[in-house]
CSV table of C-alpha atoms and ligand atoms in Angstrom, one decimal:
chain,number,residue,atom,x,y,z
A,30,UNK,CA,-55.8,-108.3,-140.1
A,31,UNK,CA,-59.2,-108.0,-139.2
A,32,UNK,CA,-58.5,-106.1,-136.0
A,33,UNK,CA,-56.2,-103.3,-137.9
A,34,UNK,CA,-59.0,-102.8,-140.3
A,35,UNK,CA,-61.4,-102.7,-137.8
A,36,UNK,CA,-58.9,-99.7,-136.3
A,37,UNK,CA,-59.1,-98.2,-139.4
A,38,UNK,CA,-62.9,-97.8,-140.0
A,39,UNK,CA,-63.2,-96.7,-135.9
A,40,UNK,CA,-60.3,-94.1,-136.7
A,41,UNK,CA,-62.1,-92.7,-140.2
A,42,UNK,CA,-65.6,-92.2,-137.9
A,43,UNK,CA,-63.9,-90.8,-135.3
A,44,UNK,CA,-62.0,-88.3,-137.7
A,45,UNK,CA,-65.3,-87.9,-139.6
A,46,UNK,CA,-67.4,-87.0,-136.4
A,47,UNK,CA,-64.7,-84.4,-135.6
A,48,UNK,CA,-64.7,-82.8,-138.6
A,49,UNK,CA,-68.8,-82.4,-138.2
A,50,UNK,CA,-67.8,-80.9,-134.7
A,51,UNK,CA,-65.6,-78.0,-136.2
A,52,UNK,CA,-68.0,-77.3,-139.0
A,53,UNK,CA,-71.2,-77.0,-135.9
A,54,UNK,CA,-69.0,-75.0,-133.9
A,55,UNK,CA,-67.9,-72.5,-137.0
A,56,UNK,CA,-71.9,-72.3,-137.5
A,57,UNK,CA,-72.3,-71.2,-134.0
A,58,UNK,CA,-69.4,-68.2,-134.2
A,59,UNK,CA,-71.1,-67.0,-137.0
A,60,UNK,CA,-75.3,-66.7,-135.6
A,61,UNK,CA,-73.7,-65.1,-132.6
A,62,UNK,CA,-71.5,-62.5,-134.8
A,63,UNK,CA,-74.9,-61.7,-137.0
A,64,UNK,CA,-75.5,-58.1,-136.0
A,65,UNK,CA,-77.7,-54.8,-137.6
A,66,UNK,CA,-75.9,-51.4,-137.5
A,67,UNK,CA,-77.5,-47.9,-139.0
A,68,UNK,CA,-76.2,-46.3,-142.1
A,69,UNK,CA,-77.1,-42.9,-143.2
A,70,UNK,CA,-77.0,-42.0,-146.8
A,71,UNK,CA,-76.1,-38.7,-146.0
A,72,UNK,CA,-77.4,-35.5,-148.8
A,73,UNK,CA,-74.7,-34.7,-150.9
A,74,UNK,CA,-75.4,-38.2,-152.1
A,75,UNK,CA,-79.2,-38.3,-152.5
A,76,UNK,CA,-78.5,-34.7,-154.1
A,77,UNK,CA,-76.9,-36.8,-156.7
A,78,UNK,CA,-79.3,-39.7,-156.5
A,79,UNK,CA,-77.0,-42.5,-156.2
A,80,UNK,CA,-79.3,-44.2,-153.0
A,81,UNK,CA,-79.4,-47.2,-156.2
A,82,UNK,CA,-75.9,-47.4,-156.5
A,83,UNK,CA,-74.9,-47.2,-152.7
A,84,UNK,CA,-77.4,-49.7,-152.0
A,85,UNK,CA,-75.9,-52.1,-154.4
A,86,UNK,CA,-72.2,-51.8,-152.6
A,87,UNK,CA,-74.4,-53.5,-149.5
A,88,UNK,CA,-76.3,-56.0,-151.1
A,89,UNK,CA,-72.9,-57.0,-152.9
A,90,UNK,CA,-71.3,-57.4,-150.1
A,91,UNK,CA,-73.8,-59.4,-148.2
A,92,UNK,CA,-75.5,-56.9,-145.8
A,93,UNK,CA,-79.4,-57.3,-145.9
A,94,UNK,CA,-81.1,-54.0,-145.9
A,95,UNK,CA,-84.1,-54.8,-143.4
A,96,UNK,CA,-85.3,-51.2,-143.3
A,97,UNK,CA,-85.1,-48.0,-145.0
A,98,UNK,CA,-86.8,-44.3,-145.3
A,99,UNK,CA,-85.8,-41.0,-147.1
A,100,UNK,CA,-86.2,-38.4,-144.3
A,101,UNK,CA,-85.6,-34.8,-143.7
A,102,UNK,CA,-84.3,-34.2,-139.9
A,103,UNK,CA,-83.9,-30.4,-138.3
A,104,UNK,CA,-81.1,-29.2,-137.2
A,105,UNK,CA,-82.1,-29.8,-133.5
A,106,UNK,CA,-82.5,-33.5,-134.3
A,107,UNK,CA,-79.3,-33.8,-136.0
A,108,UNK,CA,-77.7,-32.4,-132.9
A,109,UNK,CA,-79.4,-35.2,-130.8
A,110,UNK,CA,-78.1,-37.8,-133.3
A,111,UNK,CA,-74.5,-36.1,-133.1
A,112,UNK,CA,-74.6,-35.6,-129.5
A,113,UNK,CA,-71.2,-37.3,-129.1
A,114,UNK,CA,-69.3,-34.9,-130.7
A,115,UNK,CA,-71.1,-32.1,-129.3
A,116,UNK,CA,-67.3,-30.6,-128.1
A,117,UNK,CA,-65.6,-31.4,-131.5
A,118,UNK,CA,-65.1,-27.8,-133.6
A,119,UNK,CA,-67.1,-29.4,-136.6
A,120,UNK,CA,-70.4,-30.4,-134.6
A,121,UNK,CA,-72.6,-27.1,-135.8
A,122,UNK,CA,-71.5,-27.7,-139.1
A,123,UNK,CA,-72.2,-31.5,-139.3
A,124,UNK,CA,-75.1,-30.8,-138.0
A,125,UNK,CA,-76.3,-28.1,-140.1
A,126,UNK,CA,-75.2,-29.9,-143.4
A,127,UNK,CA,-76.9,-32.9,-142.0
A,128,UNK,CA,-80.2,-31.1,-142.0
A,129,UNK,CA,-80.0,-29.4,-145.3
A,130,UNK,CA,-81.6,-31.9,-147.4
A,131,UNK,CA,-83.2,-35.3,-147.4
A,132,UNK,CA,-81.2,-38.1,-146.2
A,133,UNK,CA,-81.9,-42.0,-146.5
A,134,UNK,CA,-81.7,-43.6,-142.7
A,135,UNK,CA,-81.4,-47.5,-142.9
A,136,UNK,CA,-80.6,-51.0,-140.9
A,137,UNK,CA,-78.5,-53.3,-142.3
A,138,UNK,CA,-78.3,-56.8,-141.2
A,139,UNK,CA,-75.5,-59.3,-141.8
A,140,UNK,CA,-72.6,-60.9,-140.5
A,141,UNK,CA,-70.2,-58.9,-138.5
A,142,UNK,CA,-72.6,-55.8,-140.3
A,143,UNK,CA,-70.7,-53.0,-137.9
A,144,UNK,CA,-67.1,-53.8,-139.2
A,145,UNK,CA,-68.5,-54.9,-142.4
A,146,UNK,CA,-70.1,-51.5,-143.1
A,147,UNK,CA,-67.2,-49.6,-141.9
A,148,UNK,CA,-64.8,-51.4,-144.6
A,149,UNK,CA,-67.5,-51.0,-147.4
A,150,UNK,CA,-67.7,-46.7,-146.2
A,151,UNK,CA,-63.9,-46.3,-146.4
A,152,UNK,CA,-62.0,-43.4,-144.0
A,153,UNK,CA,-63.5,-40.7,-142.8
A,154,UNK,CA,-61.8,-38.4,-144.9
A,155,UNK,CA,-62.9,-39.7,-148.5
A,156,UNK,CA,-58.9,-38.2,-149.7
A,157,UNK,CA,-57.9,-41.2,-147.5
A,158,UNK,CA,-60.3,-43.9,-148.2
A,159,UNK,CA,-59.5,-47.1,-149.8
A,160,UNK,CA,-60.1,-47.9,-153.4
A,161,UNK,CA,-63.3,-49.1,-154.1
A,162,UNK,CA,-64.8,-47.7,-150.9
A,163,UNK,CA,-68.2,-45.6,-150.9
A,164,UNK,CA,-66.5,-42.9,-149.6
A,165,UNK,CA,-63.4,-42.9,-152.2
A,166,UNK,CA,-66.3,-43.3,-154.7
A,167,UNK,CA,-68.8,-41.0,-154.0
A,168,UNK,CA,-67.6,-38.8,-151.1
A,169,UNK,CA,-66.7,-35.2,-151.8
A,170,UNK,CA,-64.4,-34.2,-149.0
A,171,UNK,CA,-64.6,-34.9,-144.9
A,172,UNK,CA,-67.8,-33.3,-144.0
A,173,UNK,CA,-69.3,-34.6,-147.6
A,174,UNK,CA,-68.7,-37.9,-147.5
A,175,UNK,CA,-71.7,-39.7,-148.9
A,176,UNK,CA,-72.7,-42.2,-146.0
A,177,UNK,CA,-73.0,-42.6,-141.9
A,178,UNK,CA,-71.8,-46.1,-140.2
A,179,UNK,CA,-72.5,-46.6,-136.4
A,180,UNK,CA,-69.2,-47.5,-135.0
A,181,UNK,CA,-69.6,-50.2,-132.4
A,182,UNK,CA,-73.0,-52.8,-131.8
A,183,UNK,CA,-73.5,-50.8,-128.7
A,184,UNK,CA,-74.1,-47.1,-130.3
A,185,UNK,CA,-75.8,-49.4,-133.5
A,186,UNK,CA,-78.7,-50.3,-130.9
A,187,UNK,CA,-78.9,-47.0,-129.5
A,188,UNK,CA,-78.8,-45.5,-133.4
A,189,UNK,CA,-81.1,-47.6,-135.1
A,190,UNK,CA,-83.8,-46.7,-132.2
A,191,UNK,CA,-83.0,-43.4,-132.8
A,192,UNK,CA,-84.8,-43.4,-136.2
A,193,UNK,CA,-87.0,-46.8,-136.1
A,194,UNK,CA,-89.2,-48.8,-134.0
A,195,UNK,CA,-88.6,-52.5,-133.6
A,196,UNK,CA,-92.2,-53.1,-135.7
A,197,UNK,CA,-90.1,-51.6,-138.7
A,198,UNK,CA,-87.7,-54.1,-138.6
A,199,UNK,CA,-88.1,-56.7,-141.3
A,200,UNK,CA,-85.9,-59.3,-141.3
B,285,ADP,P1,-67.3,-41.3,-139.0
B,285,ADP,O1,-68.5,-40.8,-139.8
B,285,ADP,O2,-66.2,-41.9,-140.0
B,285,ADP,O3,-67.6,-42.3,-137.9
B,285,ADP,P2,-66.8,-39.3,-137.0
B,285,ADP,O4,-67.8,-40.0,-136.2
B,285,ADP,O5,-65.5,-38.9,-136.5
B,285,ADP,O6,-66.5,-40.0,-138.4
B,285,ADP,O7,-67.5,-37.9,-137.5
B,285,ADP,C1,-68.9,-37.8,-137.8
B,285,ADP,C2,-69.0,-37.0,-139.1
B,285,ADP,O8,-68.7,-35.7,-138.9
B,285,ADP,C3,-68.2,-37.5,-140.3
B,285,ADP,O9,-68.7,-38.5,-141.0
B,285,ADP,C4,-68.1,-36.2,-141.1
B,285,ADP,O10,-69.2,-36.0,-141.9
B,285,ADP,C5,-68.0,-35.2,-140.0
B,285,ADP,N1,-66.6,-34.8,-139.7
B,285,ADP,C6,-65.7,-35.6,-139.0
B,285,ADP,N2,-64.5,-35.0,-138.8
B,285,ADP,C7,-64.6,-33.8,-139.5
B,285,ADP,C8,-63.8,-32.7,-139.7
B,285,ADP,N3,-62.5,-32.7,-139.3
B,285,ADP,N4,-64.2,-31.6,-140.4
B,285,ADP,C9,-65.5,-31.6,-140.8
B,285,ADP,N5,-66.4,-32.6,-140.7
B,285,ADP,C10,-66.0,-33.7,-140.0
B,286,MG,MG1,-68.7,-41.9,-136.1
């Protein structure tokens, strides 16, 4: 009897121990998927000065806003920062709208942040967005659609030294 029970006790530890071994090995998924991406508020939105409002939909959702500044960029500048789509029929205009009043450039920091953003911003088109997305929300059509997401941790690097240096970081 003694030996069964003995058994019994090793078997609970053992299961115990394991169960501490999943839980340090979720913990470790996690600190590797913490990323930062850039998000723009773009100026049809701080037109209607809902920066407030936008920012809440971040916080909300868990995303730590580490860095912000309300900017004006040229048209030249928005052209650098659009550079990818420099072939695409809507480049001048994206980039001329981009420049026509101030905009609010920030880093957000959180778990999974570049996916996280790009479900909080909704579809391109703000017609196609999700419920309950910025975009549906406050977006006004394709080209006026309230906020900027990087799209990948690669390009978020490359975006978020595009408009800050590392000292402006605050975590
Ligand atoms: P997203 O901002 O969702 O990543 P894209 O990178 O494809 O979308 O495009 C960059 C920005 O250019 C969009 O957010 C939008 O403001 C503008 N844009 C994209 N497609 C069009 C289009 N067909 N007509 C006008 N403007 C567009
Ligand atoms: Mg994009």
């Amino acid at each position: 009897m003694k030996f069964l029970s003995d058994i019994l006790v090793a078997s609970l530890l053992f299961f115990a121990f394991s169960l501490q071994g999943i839980d340090i090995n979720r913990t470790n998924i996690e600190e590797i998927s913490e990323q930062r991406t850039l998000s723009i508020i773009k100026p049809d939105a701080t037109a209607k000065n809902i920066t407030g409002s936008i920012n809440a939909r971040f916080e909300q959702a868990g995303l730590k806003i580490i860095a912000q500044k309300r900017i004006c960029i040229t048209q030249e500048q928005a052209g650098k920062f659009y550079a990818v789509h420099r072939e695409k029929a809507f480049y001048d205009n994206i980039c001329k709208y981009m420049s026509s009043g101030p905009i609010v450039v920030q880093v957000l920091q959180g778990i999974n942040a570049v996916l996280k953003n790009r479900e909080i911003m909704g579809a391109t088109n703000p017609a196609n967005a999700a419920i309950g997305t910025i975009r549906r929300d406050f977006g006004e059509n394709i080209e006026h659609n309230a906020v900027h997401g990087s799209d990948s941790e690669e390009n978020a690097a490359i975006e978020i030294a595009f408009f800050f240096s590392s000292l402006e970081l605050i975590d």
